[in-house]
mmCIF file of C-alpha atoms in Angstrom:
data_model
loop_
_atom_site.group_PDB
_atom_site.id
_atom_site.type_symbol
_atom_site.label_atom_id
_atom_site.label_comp_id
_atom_site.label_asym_id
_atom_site.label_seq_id
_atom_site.Cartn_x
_atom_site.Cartn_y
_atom_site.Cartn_z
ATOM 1 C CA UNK G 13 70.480 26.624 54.172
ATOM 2 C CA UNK G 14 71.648 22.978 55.630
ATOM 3 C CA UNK G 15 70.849 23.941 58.863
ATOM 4 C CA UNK G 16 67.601 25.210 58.168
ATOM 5 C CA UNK G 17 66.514 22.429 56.876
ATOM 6 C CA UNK G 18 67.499 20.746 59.644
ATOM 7 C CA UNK G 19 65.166 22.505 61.761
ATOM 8 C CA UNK G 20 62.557 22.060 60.053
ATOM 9 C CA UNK G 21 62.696 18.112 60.010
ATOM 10 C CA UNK G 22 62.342 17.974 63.701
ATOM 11 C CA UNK G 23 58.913 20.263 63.437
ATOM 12 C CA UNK G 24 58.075 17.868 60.578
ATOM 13 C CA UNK G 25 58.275 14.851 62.496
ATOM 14 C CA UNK G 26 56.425 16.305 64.702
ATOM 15 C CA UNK G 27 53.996 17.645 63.190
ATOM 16 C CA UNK G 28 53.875 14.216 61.307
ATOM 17 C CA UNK G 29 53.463 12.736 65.086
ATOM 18 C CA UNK G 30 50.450 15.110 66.020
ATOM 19 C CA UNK G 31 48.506 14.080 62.748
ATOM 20 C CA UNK G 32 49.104 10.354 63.606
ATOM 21 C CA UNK G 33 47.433 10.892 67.164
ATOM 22 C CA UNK G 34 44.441 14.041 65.935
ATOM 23 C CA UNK G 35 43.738 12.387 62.451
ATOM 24 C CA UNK G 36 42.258 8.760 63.159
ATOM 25 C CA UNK G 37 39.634 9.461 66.298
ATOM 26 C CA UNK G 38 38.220 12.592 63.603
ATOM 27 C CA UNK G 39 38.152 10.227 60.980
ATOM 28 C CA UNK G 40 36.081 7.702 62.725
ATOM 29 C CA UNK G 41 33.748 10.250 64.301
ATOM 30 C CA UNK G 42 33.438 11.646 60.884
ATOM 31 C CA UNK G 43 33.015 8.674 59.246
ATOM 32 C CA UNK G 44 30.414 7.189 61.944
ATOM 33 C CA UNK G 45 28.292 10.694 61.958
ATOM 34 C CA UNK G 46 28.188 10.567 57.813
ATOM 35 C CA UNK G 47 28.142 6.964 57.122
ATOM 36 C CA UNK G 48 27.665 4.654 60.016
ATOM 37 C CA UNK G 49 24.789 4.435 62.552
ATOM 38 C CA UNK G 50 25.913 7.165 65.106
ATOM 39 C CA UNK G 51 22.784 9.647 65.284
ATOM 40 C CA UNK G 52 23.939 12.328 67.861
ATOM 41 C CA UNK G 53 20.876 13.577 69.948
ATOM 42 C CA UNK G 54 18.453 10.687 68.481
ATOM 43 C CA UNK G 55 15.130 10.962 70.718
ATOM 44 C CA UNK G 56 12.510 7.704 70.308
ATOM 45 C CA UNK G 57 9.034 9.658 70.687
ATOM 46 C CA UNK G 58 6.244 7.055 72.016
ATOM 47 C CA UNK G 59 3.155 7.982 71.591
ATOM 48 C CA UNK G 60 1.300 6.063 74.791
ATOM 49 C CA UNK G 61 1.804 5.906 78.943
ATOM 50 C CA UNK G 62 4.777 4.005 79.964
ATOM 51 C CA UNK G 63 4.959 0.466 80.728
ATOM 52 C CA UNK G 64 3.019 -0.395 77.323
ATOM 53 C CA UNK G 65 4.167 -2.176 74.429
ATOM 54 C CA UNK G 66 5.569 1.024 72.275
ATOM 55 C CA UNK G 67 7.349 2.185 75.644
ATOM 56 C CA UNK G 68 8.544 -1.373 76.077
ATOM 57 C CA UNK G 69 10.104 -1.335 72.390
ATOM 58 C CA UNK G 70 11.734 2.025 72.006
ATOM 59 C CA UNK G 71 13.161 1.832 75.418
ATOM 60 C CA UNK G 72 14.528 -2.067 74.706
ATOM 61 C CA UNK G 73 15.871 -0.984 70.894
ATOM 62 C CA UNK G 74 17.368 2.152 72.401
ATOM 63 C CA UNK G 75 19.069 -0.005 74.768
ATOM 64 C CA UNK G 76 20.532 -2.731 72.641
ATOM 65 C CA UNK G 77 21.567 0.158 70.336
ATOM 66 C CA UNK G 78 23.802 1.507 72.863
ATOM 67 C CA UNK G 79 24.823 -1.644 74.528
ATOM 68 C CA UNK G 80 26.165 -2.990 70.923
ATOM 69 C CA UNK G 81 27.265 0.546 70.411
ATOM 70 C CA UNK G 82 25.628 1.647 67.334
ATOM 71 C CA UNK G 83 24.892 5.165 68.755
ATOM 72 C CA UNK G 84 24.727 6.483 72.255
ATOM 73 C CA UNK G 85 22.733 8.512 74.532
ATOM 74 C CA UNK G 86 19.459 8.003 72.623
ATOM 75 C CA UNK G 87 16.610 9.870 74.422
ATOM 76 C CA UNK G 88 13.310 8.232 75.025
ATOM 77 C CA UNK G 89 10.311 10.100 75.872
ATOM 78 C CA UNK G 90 6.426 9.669 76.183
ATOM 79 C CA UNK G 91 3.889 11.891 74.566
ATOM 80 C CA UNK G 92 0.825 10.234 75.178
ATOM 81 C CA UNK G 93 -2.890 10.572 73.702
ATOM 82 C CA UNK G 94 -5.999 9.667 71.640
ATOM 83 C CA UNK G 95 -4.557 6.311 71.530
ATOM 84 C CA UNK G 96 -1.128 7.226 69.975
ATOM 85 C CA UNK G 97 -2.557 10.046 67.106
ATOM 86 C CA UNK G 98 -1.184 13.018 69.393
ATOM 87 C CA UNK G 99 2.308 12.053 69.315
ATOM 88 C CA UNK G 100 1.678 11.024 65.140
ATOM 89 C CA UNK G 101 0.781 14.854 64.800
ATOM 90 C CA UNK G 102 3.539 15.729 66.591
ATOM 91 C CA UNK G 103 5.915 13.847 64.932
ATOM 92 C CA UNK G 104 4.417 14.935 61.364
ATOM 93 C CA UNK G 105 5.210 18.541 62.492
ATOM 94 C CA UNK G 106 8.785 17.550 63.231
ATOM 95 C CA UNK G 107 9.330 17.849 59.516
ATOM 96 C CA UNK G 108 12.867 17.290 58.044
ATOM 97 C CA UNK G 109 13.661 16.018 61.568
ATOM 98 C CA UNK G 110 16.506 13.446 60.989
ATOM 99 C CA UNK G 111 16.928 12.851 65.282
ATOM 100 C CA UNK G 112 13.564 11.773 65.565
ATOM 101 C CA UNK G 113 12.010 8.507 65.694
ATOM 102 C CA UNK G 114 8.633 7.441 67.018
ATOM 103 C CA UNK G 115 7.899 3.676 68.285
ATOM 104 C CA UNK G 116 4.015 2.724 67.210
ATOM 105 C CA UNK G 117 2.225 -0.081 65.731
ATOM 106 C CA UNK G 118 -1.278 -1.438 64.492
ATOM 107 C CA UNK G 119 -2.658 0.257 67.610
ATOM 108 C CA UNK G 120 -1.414 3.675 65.800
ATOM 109 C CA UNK G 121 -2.957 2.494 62.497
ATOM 110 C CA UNK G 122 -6.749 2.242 64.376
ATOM 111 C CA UNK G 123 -6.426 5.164 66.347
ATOM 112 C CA UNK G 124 -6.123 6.836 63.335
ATOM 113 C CA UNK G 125 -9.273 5.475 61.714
ATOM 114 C CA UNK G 126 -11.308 5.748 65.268
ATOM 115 C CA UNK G 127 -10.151 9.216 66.178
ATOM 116 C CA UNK G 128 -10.756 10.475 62.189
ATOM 117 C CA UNK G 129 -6.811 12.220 63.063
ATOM 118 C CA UNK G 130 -5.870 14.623 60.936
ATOM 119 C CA UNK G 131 -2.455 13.350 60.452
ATOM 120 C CA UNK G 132 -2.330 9.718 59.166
ATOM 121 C CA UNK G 133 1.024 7.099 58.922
ATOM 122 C CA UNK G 134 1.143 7.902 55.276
ATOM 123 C CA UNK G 135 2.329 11.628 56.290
ATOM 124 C CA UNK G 136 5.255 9.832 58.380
ATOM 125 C CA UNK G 137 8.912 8.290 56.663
ATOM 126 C CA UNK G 138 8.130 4.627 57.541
ATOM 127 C CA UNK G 139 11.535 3.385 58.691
ATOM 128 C CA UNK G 140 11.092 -0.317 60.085
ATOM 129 C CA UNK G 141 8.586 -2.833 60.945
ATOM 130 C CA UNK G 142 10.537 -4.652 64.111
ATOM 131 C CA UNK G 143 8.372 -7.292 65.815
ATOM 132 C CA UNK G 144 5.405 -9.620 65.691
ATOM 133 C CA UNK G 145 3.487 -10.940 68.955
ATOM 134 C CA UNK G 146 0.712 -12.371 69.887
ATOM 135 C CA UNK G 147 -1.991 -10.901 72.474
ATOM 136 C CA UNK G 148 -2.729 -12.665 75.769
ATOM 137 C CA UNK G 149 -6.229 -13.207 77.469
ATOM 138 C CA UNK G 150 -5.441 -11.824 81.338
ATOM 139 C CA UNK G 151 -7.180 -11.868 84.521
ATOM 140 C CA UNK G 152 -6.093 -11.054 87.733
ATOM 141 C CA UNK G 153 -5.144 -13.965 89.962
ATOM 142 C CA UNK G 154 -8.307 -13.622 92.201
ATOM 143 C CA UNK G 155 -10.369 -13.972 89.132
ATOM 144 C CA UNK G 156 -13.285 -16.453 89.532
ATOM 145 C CA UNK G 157 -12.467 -17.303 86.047
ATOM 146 C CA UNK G 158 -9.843 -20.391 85.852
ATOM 147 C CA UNK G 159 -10.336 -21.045 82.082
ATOM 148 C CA UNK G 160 -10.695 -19.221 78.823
ATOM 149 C CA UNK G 161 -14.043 -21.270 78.516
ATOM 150 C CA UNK G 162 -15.171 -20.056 82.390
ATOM 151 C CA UNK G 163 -14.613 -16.598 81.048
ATOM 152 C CA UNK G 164 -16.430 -17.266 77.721
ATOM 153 C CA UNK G 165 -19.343 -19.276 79.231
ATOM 154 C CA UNK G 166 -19.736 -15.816 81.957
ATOM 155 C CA UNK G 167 -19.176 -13.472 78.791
ATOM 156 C CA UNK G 168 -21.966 -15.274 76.378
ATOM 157 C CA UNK G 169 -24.625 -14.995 79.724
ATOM 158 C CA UNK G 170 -24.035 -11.287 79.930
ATOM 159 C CA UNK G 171 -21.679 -9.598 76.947
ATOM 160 C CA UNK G 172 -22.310 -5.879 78.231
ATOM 161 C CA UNK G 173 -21.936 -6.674 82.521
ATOM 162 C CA UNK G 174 -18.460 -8.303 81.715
ATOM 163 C CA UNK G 175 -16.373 -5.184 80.685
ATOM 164 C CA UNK G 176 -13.192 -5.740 78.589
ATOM 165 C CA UNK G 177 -9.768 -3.709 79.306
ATOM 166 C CA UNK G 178 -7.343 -3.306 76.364
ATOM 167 C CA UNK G 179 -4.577 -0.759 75.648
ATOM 168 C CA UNK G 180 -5.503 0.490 72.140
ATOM 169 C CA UNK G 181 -8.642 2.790 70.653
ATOM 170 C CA UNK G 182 -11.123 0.824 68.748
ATOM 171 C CA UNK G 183 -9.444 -0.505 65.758
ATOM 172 C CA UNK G 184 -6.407 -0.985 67.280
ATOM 173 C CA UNK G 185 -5.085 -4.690 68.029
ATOM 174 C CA UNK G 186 -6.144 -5.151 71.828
ATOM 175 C CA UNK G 187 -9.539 -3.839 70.848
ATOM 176 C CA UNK G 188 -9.801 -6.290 67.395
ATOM 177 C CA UNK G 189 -8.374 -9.173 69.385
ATOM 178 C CA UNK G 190 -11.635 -9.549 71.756
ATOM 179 C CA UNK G 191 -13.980 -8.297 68.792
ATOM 180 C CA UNK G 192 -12.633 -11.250 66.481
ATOM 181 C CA UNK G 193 -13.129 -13.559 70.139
ATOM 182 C CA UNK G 194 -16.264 -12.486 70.936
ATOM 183 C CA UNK G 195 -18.041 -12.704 67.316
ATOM 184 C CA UNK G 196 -15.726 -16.695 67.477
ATOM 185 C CA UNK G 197 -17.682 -17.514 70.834
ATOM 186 C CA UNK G 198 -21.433 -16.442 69.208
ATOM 187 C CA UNK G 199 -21.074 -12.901 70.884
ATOM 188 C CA UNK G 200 -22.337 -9.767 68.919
ATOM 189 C CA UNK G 201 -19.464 -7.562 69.129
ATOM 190 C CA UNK G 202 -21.883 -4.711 68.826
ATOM 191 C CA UNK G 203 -22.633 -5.702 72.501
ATOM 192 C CA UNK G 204 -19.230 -6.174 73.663
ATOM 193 C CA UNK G 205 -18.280 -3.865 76.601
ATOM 194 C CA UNK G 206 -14.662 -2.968 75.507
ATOM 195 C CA UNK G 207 -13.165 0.068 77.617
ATOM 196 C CA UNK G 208 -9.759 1.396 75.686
ATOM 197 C CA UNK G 209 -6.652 2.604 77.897
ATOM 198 C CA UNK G 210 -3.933 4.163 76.944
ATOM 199 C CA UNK G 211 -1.342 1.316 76.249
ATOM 200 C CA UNK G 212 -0.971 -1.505 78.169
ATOM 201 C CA UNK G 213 0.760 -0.130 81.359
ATOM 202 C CA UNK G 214 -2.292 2.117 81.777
ATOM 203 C CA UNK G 215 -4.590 -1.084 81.644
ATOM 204 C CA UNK G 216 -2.733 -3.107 84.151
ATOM 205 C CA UNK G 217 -3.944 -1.465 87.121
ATOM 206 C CA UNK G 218 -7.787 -1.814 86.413
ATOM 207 C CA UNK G 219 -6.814 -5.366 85.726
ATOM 208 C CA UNK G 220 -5.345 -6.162 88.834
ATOM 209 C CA UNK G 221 -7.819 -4.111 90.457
ATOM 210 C CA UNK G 222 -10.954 -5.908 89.047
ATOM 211 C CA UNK G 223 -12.412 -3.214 87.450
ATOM 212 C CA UNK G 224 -12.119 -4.772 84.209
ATOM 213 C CA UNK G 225 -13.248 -8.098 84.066
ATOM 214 C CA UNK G 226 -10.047 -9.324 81.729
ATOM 215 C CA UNK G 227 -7.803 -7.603 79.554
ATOM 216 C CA UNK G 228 -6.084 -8.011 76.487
ATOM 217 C CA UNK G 229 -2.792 -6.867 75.480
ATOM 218 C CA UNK G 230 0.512 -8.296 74.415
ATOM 219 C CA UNK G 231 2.573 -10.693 75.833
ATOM 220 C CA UNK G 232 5.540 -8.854 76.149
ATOM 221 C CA UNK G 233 3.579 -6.065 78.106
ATOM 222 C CA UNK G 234 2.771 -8.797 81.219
ATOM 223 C CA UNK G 235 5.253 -11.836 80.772
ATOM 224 C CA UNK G 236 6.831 -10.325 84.394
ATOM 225 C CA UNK G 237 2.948 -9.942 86.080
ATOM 226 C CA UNK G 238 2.168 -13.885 84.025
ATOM 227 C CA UNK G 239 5.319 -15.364 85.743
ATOM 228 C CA UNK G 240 5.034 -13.551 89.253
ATOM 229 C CA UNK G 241 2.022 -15.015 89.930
ATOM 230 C CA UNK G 242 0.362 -11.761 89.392
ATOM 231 C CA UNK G 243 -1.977 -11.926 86.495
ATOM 232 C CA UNK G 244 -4.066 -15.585 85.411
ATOM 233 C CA UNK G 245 -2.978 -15.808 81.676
ATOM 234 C CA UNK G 246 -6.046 -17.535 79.959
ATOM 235 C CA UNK G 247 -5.281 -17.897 76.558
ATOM 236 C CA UNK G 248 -2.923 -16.191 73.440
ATOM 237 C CA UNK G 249 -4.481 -15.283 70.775
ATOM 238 C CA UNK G 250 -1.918 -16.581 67.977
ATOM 239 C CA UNK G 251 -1.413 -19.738 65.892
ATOM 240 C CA UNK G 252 1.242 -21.450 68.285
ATOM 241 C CA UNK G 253 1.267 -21.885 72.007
ATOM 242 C CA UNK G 254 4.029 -19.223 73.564
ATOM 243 C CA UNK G 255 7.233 -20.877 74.607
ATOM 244 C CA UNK G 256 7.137 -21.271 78.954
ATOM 245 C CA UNK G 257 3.570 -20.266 79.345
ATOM 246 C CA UNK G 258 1.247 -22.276 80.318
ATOM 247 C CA UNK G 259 -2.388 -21.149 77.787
ATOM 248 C CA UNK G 260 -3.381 -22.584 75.349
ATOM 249 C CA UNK G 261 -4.173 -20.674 71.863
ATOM 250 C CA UNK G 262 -7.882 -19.539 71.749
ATOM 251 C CA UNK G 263 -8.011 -21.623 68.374
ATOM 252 C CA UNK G 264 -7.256 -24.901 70.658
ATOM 253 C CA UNK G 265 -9.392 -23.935 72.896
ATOM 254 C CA UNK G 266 -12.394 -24.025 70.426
ATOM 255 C CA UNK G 267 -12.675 -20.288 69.385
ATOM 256 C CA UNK G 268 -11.487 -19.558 65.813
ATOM 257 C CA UNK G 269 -9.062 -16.615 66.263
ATOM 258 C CA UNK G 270 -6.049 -16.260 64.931
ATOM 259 C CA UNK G 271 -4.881 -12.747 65.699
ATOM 260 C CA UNK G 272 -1.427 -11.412 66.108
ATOM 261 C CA UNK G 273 0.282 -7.693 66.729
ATOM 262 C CA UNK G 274 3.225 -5.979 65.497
ATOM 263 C CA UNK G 275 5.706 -2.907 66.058
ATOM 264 C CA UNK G 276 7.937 -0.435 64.321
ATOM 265 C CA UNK G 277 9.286 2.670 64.146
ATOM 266 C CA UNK G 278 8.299 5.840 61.526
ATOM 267 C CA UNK G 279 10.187 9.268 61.276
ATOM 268 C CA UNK G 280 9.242 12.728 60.171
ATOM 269 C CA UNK G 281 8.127 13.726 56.788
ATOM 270 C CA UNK G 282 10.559 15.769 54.891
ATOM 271 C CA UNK G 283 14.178 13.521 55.350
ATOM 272 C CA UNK G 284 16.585 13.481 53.276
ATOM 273 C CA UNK G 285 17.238 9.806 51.512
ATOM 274 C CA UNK G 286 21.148 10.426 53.773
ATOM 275 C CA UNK G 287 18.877 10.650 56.865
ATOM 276 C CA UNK G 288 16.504 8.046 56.337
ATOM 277 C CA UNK G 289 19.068 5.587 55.028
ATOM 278 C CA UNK G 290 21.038 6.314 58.482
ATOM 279 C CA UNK G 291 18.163 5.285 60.451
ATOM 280 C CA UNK G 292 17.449 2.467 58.599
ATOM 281 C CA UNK G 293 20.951 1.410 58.651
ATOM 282 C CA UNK G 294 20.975 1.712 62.460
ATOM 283 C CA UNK G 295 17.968 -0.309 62.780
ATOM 284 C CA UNK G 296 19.416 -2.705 60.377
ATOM 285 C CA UNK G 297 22.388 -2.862 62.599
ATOM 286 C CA UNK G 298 20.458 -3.496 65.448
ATOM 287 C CA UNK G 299 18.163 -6.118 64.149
ATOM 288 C CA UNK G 300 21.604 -7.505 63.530
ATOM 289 C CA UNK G 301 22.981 -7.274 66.903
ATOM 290 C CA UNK G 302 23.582 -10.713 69.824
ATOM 291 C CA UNK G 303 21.363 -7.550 72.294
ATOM 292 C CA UNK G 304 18.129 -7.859 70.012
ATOM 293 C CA UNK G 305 17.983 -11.181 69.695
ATOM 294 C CA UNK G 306 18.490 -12.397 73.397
ATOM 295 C CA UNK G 307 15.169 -8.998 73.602
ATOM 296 C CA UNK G 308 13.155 -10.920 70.941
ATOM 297 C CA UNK G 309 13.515 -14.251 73.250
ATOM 298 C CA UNK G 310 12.934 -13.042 76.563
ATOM 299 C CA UNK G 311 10.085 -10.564 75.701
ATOM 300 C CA UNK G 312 8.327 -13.258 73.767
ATOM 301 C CA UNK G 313 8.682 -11.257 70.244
ATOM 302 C CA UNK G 314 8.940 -13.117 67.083
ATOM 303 C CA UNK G 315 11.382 -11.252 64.810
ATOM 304 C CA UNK G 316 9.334 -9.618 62.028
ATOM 305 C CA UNK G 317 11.893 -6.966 60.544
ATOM 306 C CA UNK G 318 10.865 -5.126 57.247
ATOM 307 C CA UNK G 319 12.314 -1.619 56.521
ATOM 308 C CA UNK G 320 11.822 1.224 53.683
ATOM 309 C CA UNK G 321 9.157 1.649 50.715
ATOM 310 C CA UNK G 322 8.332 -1.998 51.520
ATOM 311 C CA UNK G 323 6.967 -1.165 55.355
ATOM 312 C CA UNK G 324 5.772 1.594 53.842
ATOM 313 C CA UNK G 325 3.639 -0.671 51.775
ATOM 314 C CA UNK G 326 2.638 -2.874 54.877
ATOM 315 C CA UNK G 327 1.267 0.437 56.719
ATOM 316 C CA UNK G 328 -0.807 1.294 53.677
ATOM 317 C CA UNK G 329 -2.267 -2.659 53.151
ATOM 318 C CA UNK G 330 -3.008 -2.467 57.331
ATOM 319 C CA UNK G 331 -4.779 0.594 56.969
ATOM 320 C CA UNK G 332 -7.058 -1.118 54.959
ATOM 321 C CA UNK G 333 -7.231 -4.642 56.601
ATOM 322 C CA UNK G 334 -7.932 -2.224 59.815
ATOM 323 C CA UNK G 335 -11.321 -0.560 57.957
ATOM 324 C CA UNK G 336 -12.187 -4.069 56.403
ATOM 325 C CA UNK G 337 -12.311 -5.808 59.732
ATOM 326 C CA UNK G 338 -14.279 -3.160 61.520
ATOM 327 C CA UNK G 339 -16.920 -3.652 58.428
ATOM 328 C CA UNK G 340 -17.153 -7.091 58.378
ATOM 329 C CA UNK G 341 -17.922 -6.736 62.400
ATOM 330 C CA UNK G 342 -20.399 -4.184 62.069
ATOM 331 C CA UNK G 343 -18.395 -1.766 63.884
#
């Protein structure tokens, strides 16, 4: 009896051993997958062409997520159309998807109301509102227009011969942005020539290739074409002059506009409040991280996080602002 007992201390210990060495990488895994940010197979949908300012975001926040290691391998992909309302009804029929995000912003919110979609925001799991910026008045550098008040003064002689490029459907922010500037300068906005792309990387080229005569869009989209030499930045369109460039805000220049943009991410219909909560958390975590801030800074985003029933709330008061706008310019 003795000695079989002392057999089986040795397989105890070792068995002992081999729990000490299996047991804590499970647990973590375990614990990350149920209760911590790690999202295995999470895919970032963006609804426009690459190069724009939802392809910009997810594939930054994707990024910083894995540098920071919150989760890892996140897949980013582009399903672009009707100004963002063809990835909104795909991500709508993704229902009870928990690995699926989609990057969008007030450009989603117009599209909506311009395209009459059959799938709205309100069908989506609003997740988080991430960033604020302001839009930039861009021409390319062999522009004969030096100054936002050359452009205006050529714009106010001929509204309909001086087409403007932006990277959102009507309602969206890069078409409300020279709307809200035109009626500012004494412009009918009913005659503004306004020709929609899809996103801002899309715009770029007719930009550069003067087949626009300027384009709007946000700063984060051109800061590299602004500080190559590139593209002629005119004017912002916020309250405050952007740190580094050299524009003035079109409200300093004489124009009353005060206009900015902003960015988040929505999920499926159909989560569960566990699957929702995880991507919030992660987001949380991120907004959180030293890898989103030092993004915020050098893409010229001012932090704007909101998250849950209370984005949810700022979707459903934009909608609105959106149609109420579009009224008031006769539009």
């Amino acid at each position: 009896m003795v000695a079989l007992v002392r057999l089986r201390t040795p397989l105890a210990l070792l068995g002992a051993a081999v729990l000490v060495l299996v047991g804590p990488p499970l647990l973590t895994a375990g614990s990350g997958s149920e209760t911590g940010t790690q999202i295995p197979g999470l895919r970032f949908m963006v609804p426009n062409t690459p190069g724009g300012g939802y392809d910009i975001t997810a594939r930054t926040a994707a990024k910083n997520a894995e540098d920071a290691e919150l989760t890892h391998n996140i897949e980013v992909f582009n399903l672009p159309g009707a100004g963002g309302t063809v990835g909104l009804s795909r991500l709508v029929s993704e229902h009870g998807n928990g690995k699926l995000a989609m990057s969008m912003g007030l450009g989603v919110v117009g599209a909506v109301r311009s395209n009459d979609a059959p799938k709205t925001l309100g069908d989506t799991t609003p997740i988080a509102r991430l960033t604020e910026e302001q839009d930039v008045v861009v021409v390319a550098k062999d522009s004969p227009y030096k100054t936002i008040d050359d452009l205006i003064g050529a714009w106010k002689k001929s509204p309909g011969k001086l087409p403007v490029g932006g990277g959102s459907s009507p309602g969206g922010p890069d078409h409300l942005a020279p709307m809200l500037m035109a009626r500012a300068a004494g412009i009918s906005p009913k005659q503004v020539n306004y020709i929609p792309f899809d996103g801002g990387g899309e715009l770029l080229a007719s930009i550069l290739g003067n087949k626009v005569a300027f384009g709007v869009s946000g700063v984060g989209e051109y800061l590299d074409q602004i500080k190559a030499g590139e593209l002629r930045l005119l004017a912002v369109t916020g309250p405050e002059r952007v740190e580094g460039l050299d524009a003035p805000t079109l409200k300093e220049a004489g124009y009353d506009v005060n206009f900015t943009n902003w960015r988040g991410i929505v999920a499926p219909p159909g989560l569960t409040d566990k699957e929702r909560d995880k991507l919030v958390r992660l987001l949380e975590e991120l907004h959180g991280s030293d890898e989103w801030r030092k993004s915020l800074e050098q893409n010229g985003w001012d932090d704007a996080f909101l998250t849950g029933e209370k984005f949810g709330a700022f979707l459903d008061a934009e909608d609105k602002r959106v149609v109420s706008v579009l009224k008031e310019l006769g539009l």
